[in-house]
GROMACS .gro file of C-alpha atoms in nm:
model
  225
    1MET     CA    1   1.889   3.382   1.515
    2GLU     CA    2   1.534   3.450   1.398
    3LYS     CA    3   1.535   3.291   1.063
    4LEU     CA    4   1.737   2.998   1.197
    5LEU     CA    5   1.483   2.909   1.494
    6TRP     CA    6   1.198   2.943   1.202
    7SER     CA    7   1.350   2.729   0.971
    8PHE     CA    8   1.419   2.477   1.266
    9LEU     CA    9   1.033   2.513   1.327
   10VAL     CA   10   0.933   2.439   0.970
   11LEU     CA   11   1.179   2.111   0.965
   12ILE     CA   12   0.997   2.027   1.336
   13SER     CA   13   0.635   2.059   1.132
   14PHE     CA   14   0.720   1.868   0.861
   15SER     CA   15   0.870   1.596   1.064
   16ASP     CA   16   0.585   1.525   1.298
   17ALA     CA   17   0.340   1.553   0.951
   18PHE     CA   18   0.538   1.286   0.779
   19GLY     CA   19   0.804   1.159   1.049
   20GLN     CA   20   1.025   0.843   0.937
   21THR     CA   21   0.988   0.552   1.129
   22ASP     CA   22   1.098   0.245   1.227
   23MET     CA   23   0.774  -0.002   1.211
   24TYR     CA   24   0.888  -0.281   1.240
   25LYS     CA   25   0.682  -0.577   1.424
   26LYS     CA   26   0.389  -0.333   1.423
   27ALA     CA   27   0.049  -0.254   1.233
   28PHE     CA   28  -0.205   0.042   1.179
   29VAL     CA   29  -0.519  -0.070   1.315
   30PHE     CA   30  -0.820   0.097   1.164
   31PRO     CA   31  -1.095  -0.050   1.447
   32LYS     CA   32  -1.427   0.079   1.254
   33GLU     CA   33  -1.593   0.220   0.926
   34SER     CA   34  -1.532   0.549   0.847
   35ASP     CA   35  -1.450   0.812   0.549
   36ASN     CA   36  -1.208   1.019   0.752
   37SER     CA   37  -0.962   0.743   0.883
   38TYR     CA   38  -0.635   0.647   0.704
   39VAL     CA   39  -0.250   0.650   0.675
   40SER     CA   40  -0.109   0.918   0.367
   41LEU     CA   41   0.282   0.763   0.286
   42LYS     CA   42   0.526   1.017   0.159
   43THR     CA   43   0.787   0.867  -0.079
   44GLN     CA   44   1.027   1.082  -0.276
   45LEU     CA   45   1.011   0.965  -0.640
   46LYS     CA   46   1.256   1.103  -0.903
   47LYS     CA   47   1.086   0.966  -1.257
   48PRO     CA   48   0.836   0.771  -1.334
   49LEU     CA   49   0.802   0.404  -1.202
   50LYS     CA   50   0.788   0.177  -1.523
   51ALA     CA   51   0.829  -0.147  -1.306
   52PHE     CA   52   0.696  -0.182  -0.935
   53THR     CA   53   0.618  -0.420  -0.668
   54VAL     CA   54   0.498  -0.344  -0.337
   55CYS     CA   55   0.416  -0.627  -0.044
   56LEU     CA   56   0.204  -0.596   0.278
   57HIS     CA   57   0.059  -0.805   0.555
   58VAL     CA   58  -0.293  -0.717   0.588
   59TYR     CA   59  -0.583  -0.900   0.886
   60THR     CA   60  -0.992  -0.800   0.841
   61GLU     CA   61  -1.297  -0.984   0.883
   62LEU     CA   62  -1.479  -0.805   0.577
   63ALA     CA   63  -1.379  -1.038   0.325
   64LYS     CA   64  -1.730  -1.215   0.297
   65THR     CA   65  -1.903  -0.894   0.403
   66ARG     CA   66  -1.821  -0.607   0.142
   67GLY     CA   67  -1.517  -0.475  -0.088
   68TYR     CA   68  -1.229  -0.254   0.116
   69SER     CA   69  -0.952  -0.071  -0.031
   70ILE     CA   70  -0.622  -0.221   0.063
   71PHE     CA   71  -0.329   0.000  -0.142
   72SER     CA   72  -0.419   0.324  -0.304
   73TYR     CA   73  -0.192   0.505  -0.529
   74ALA     CA   74  -0.324   0.811  -0.681
   75THR     CA   75  -0.176   1.104  -0.894
   76LYS     CA   76  -0.418   1.412  -1.010
   77ASN     CA   77  -0.462   1.280  -1.337
   78GLN     CA   78  -0.527   0.929  -1.254
   79PRO     CA   79  -0.737   0.879  -0.922
   80ASN     CA   80  -0.635   0.478  -0.942
   81GLU     CA   81  -0.314   0.474  -1.082
   82ILE     CA   82  -0.215   0.175  -0.879
   83LEU     CA   83  -0.516   0.027  -0.694
   84ILE     CA   84  -0.493  -0.317  -0.504
   85PHE     CA   85  -0.861  -0.360  -0.355
   86TRP     CA   86  -1.075  -0.636  -0.188
   87SER     CA   87  -1.386  -0.737  -0.421
   88LYS     CA   88  -1.638  -0.950  -0.219
   89ASP     CA   89  -1.717  -1.243  -0.431
   90ARG     CA   90  -1.451  -1.202  -0.711
   91GLY     CA   91  -1.091  -1.165  -0.509
   92TYR     CA   92  -0.814  -0.934  -0.523
   93THR     CA   93  -0.851  -0.622  -0.809
   94PHE     CA   94  -0.527  -0.516  -0.934
   95GLY     CA   95  -0.506  -0.168  -1.149
   96VAL     CA   96  -0.262   0.022  -1.264
   97GLY     CA   97  -0.340   0.306  -1.459
   98GLY     CA   98  -0.703   0.294  -1.446
   99PRO     CA   99  -0.797  -0.021  -1.604
  100GLU     CA  100  -0.798  -0.357  -1.376
  101VAL     CA  101  -0.730  -0.740  -1.387
  102LEU     CA  102  -0.895  -0.979  -1.097
  103PHE     CA  103  -0.687  -1.214  -0.943
  104LYS     CA  104  -0.945  -1.493  -0.768
  105VAL     CA  105  -0.869  -1.694  -0.468
  106PRO     CA  106  -1.003  -2.034  -0.416
  107GLU     CA  107  -1.130  -1.963  -0.059
  108VAL     CA  108  -1.198  -1.711   0.194
  109THR     CA  109  -1.034  -1.731   0.535
  110VAL     CA  110  -1.034  -1.467   0.823
  111ALA     CA  111  -0.651  -1.489   0.897
  112PRO     CA  112  -0.350  -1.249   0.835
  113VAL     CA  113  -0.272  -1.254   0.467
  114HIS     CA  114   0.032  -1.138   0.283
  115ILE     CA  115   0.004  -1.023  -0.040
  116CYS     CA  116   0.228  -0.888  -0.345
  117ALA     CA  117   0.153  -0.728  -0.659
  118SER     CA  118   0.409  -0.628  -0.900
  119TRP     CA  119   0.379  -0.492  -1.273
  120GLU     CA  120   0.640  -0.408  -1.532
  121SER     CA  121   0.561  -0.159  -1.850
  122THR     CA  122   0.778  -0.345  -2.086
  123SER     CA  123   0.590  -0.689  -2.102
  124GLY     CA  124   0.222  -0.530  -1.973
  125ILE     CA  125   0.235  -0.845  -1.717
  126ALA     CA  126   0.048  -0.815  -1.346
  127GLU     CA  127   0.152  -1.049  -1.105
  128PHE     CA  128  -0.025  -1.127  -0.823
  129TRP     CA  129   0.107  -1.355  -0.483
  130VAL     CA  130  -0.122  -1.465  -0.213
  131ASP     CA  131   0.072  -1.591   0.136
  132GLY     CA  132   0.395  -1.694  -0.108
  133LYS     CA  133   0.196  -1.849  -0.382
  134PRO     CA  134   0.131  -1.710  -0.753
  135MET     CA  135  -0.165  -1.636  -0.890
  136VAL     CA  136  -0.165  -1.693  -1.288
  137ARG     CA  137   0.022  -1.383  -1.452
  138LYS     CA  138  -0.206  -1.113  -1.662
  139SER     CA  139  -0.209  -0.872  -1.898
  140LEU     CA  140  -0.196  -0.489  -1.805
  141LYS     CA  141  -0.122  -0.135  -1.915
  142LYS     CA  142   0.175  -0.250  -2.114
  143GLY     CA  143   0.386   0.050  -2.206
  144TYR     CA  144   0.238   0.246  -1.944
  145SER     CA  145   0.437   0.465  -1.686
  146VAL     CA  146   0.329   0.554  -1.319
  147GLY     CA  147   0.337   0.912  -1.243
  148THR     CA  148   0.526   1.017  -0.941
  149GLU     CA  149   0.350   1.308  -0.741
  150ALA     CA  150   0.173   1.072  -0.584
  151SER     CA  151  -0.088   1.078  -0.268
  152ILE     CA  152  -0.034   0.704  -0.146
  153ILE     CA  153  -0.309   0.622   0.104
  154LEU     CA  154  -0.380   0.325   0.327
  155GLY     CA  155  -0.731   0.218   0.467
  156GLN     CA  156  -0.921   0.389   0.197
  157GLU     CA  157  -0.977   0.420  -0.172
  158GLN     CA  158  -0.906   0.774  -0.366
  159ASP     CA  159  -1.188   0.881  -0.594
  160SER     CA  160  -0.996   1.190  -0.614
  161PHE     CA  161  -0.634   1.312  -0.565
  162GLY     CA  162  -0.578   1.262  -0.197
  163GLY     CA  163  -0.962   1.264  -0.103
  164SER     CA  164  -1.324   1.140  -0.201
  165PHE     CA  165  -1.360   0.884  -0.007
  166ASP     CA  166  -1.648   0.644   0.068
  167THR     CA  167  -1.737   0.461   0.411
  168ASN     CA  168  -1.833   0.149   0.237
  169GLN     CA  169  -1.493   0.075   0.040
  170SER     CA  170  -1.267   0.158   0.369
  171LEU     CA  171  -1.025  -0.061   0.577
  172VAL     CA  172  -1.135  -0.234   0.911
  173GLY     CA  173  -0.827  -0.405   1.025
  174ASP     CA  174  -0.524  -0.428   1.039
  175ILE     CA  175  -0.200  -0.350   0.756
  176GLY     CA  176   0.153  -0.357   0.834
  177ASP     CA  177   0.510  -0.460   0.686
  178VAL     CA  178   0.422  -0.217   0.352
  179ASN     CA  179   0.698  -0.227   0.123
  180MET     CA  180   0.740  -0.118  -0.202
  181TRP     CA  181   1.008  -0.162  -0.474
  182ASP     CA  182   1.037   0.042  -0.823
  183PHE     CA  183   1.108  -0.307  -0.960
  184VAL     CA  184   0.965  -0.672  -1.005
  185LEU     CA  185   1.082  -0.888  -0.720
  186SER     CA  186   1.157  -1.260  -0.841
  187PRO     CA  187   0.987  -1.558  -0.713
  188ASP     CA  188   1.253  -1.629  -0.469
  189GLU     CA  189   1.272  -1.264  -0.343
  190ILE     CA  190   0.887  -1.286  -0.303
  191ASN     CA  191   0.940  -1.571  -0.108
  192THR     CA  192   1.214  -1.442   0.129
  193VAL     CA  193   0.986  -1.133   0.189
  194TYR     CA  194   0.718  -1.332   0.295
  195VAL     CA  195   0.892  -1.577   0.514
  196GLY     CA  196   1.048  -1.242   0.717
  197GLY     CA  197   1.304  -1.135   0.510
  198THR     CA  198   1.370  -0.834   0.315
  199PHE     CA  199   1.560  -0.692   0.046
  200THR     CA  200   1.605  -0.314   0.080
  201PRO     CA  201   1.309  -0.139  -0.055
  202ASN     CA  202   1.376   0.200  -0.244
  203VAL     CA  203   1.009   0.365  -0.283
  204LEU     CA  204   0.848   0.301   0.087
  205ASP     CA  205   1.041   0.103   0.341
  206TRP     CA  206   0.835  -0.023   0.662
  207ARG     CA  207   1.199  -0.003   0.839
  208ALA     CA  208   1.204   0.411   0.765
  209LEU     CA  209   0.833   0.502   0.702
  210MET     CA  210   0.728   0.841   0.632
  211TYR     CA  211   0.364   0.864   0.688
  212GLU     CA  212   0.053   1.065   0.843
  213ALA     CA  213  -0.203   0.926   1.043
  214HIS     CA  214  -0.566   1.097   1.002
  215GLY     CA  215  -0.874   0.981   1.260
  216GLU     CA  216  -0.899   0.704   1.416
  217VAL     CA  217  -0.636   0.487   1.333
  218PHE     CA  218  -0.343   0.288   1.587
  219THR     CA  219  -0.039   0.191   1.574
  220LYS     CA  220   0.008  -0.163   1.762
  221PRO     CA  221   0.192  -0.444   1.799
  222GLN     CA  222   0.133  -0.706   1.463
  223LEU     CA  223  -0.081  -0.993   1.527
  224TRP     CA  224   0.122  -1.201   1.238
  225PRO     CA  225   0.464  -1.407   1.305
   0.00000   0.00000   0.00000
């Protein structure tokens, strides 16, 4: 009986830390700069990634002020295993395994933005989509494999595994609809995701999200359609 109770308490503790939640029509809100407010995402990768696609919505006023982290995937060997970052006056930085490529945007507006970033090892092709529109493809880390034991963070950039955050790189605003696949979505599939459809994500699923929020992070209704 005592063993059964102990197992139950362990299960409850794990569920509290990384509860599986349907986040449909919700967003994480980071209301102010900090070096301790972030969301950890949990996934169960069984083998290294040879390809992936990440899609999400982000809404912030920081674009003309400073850079900020959008999606940070670190391993113990590489803190920038996957990085999506906004660089002020430059555009979106997309990194895999350390190296990065830049995707410039023609104009910056204060409005919710939908982005998708994809990469495949075989060709080294990196793609970046903003509000359903593709940027020019770039070459990035051909032949690489993305590690599995990952710390995935929203709201901060990791300069070490799970930490070393910088207030001046923190997100202030909303982020939501975070989904990830272990393959490259086709242009038609990305457009479907952009207009609100989905193809069941198999790495991170916003409709069945396992996460833990730290610091001042709030869950609120999303502000985009």
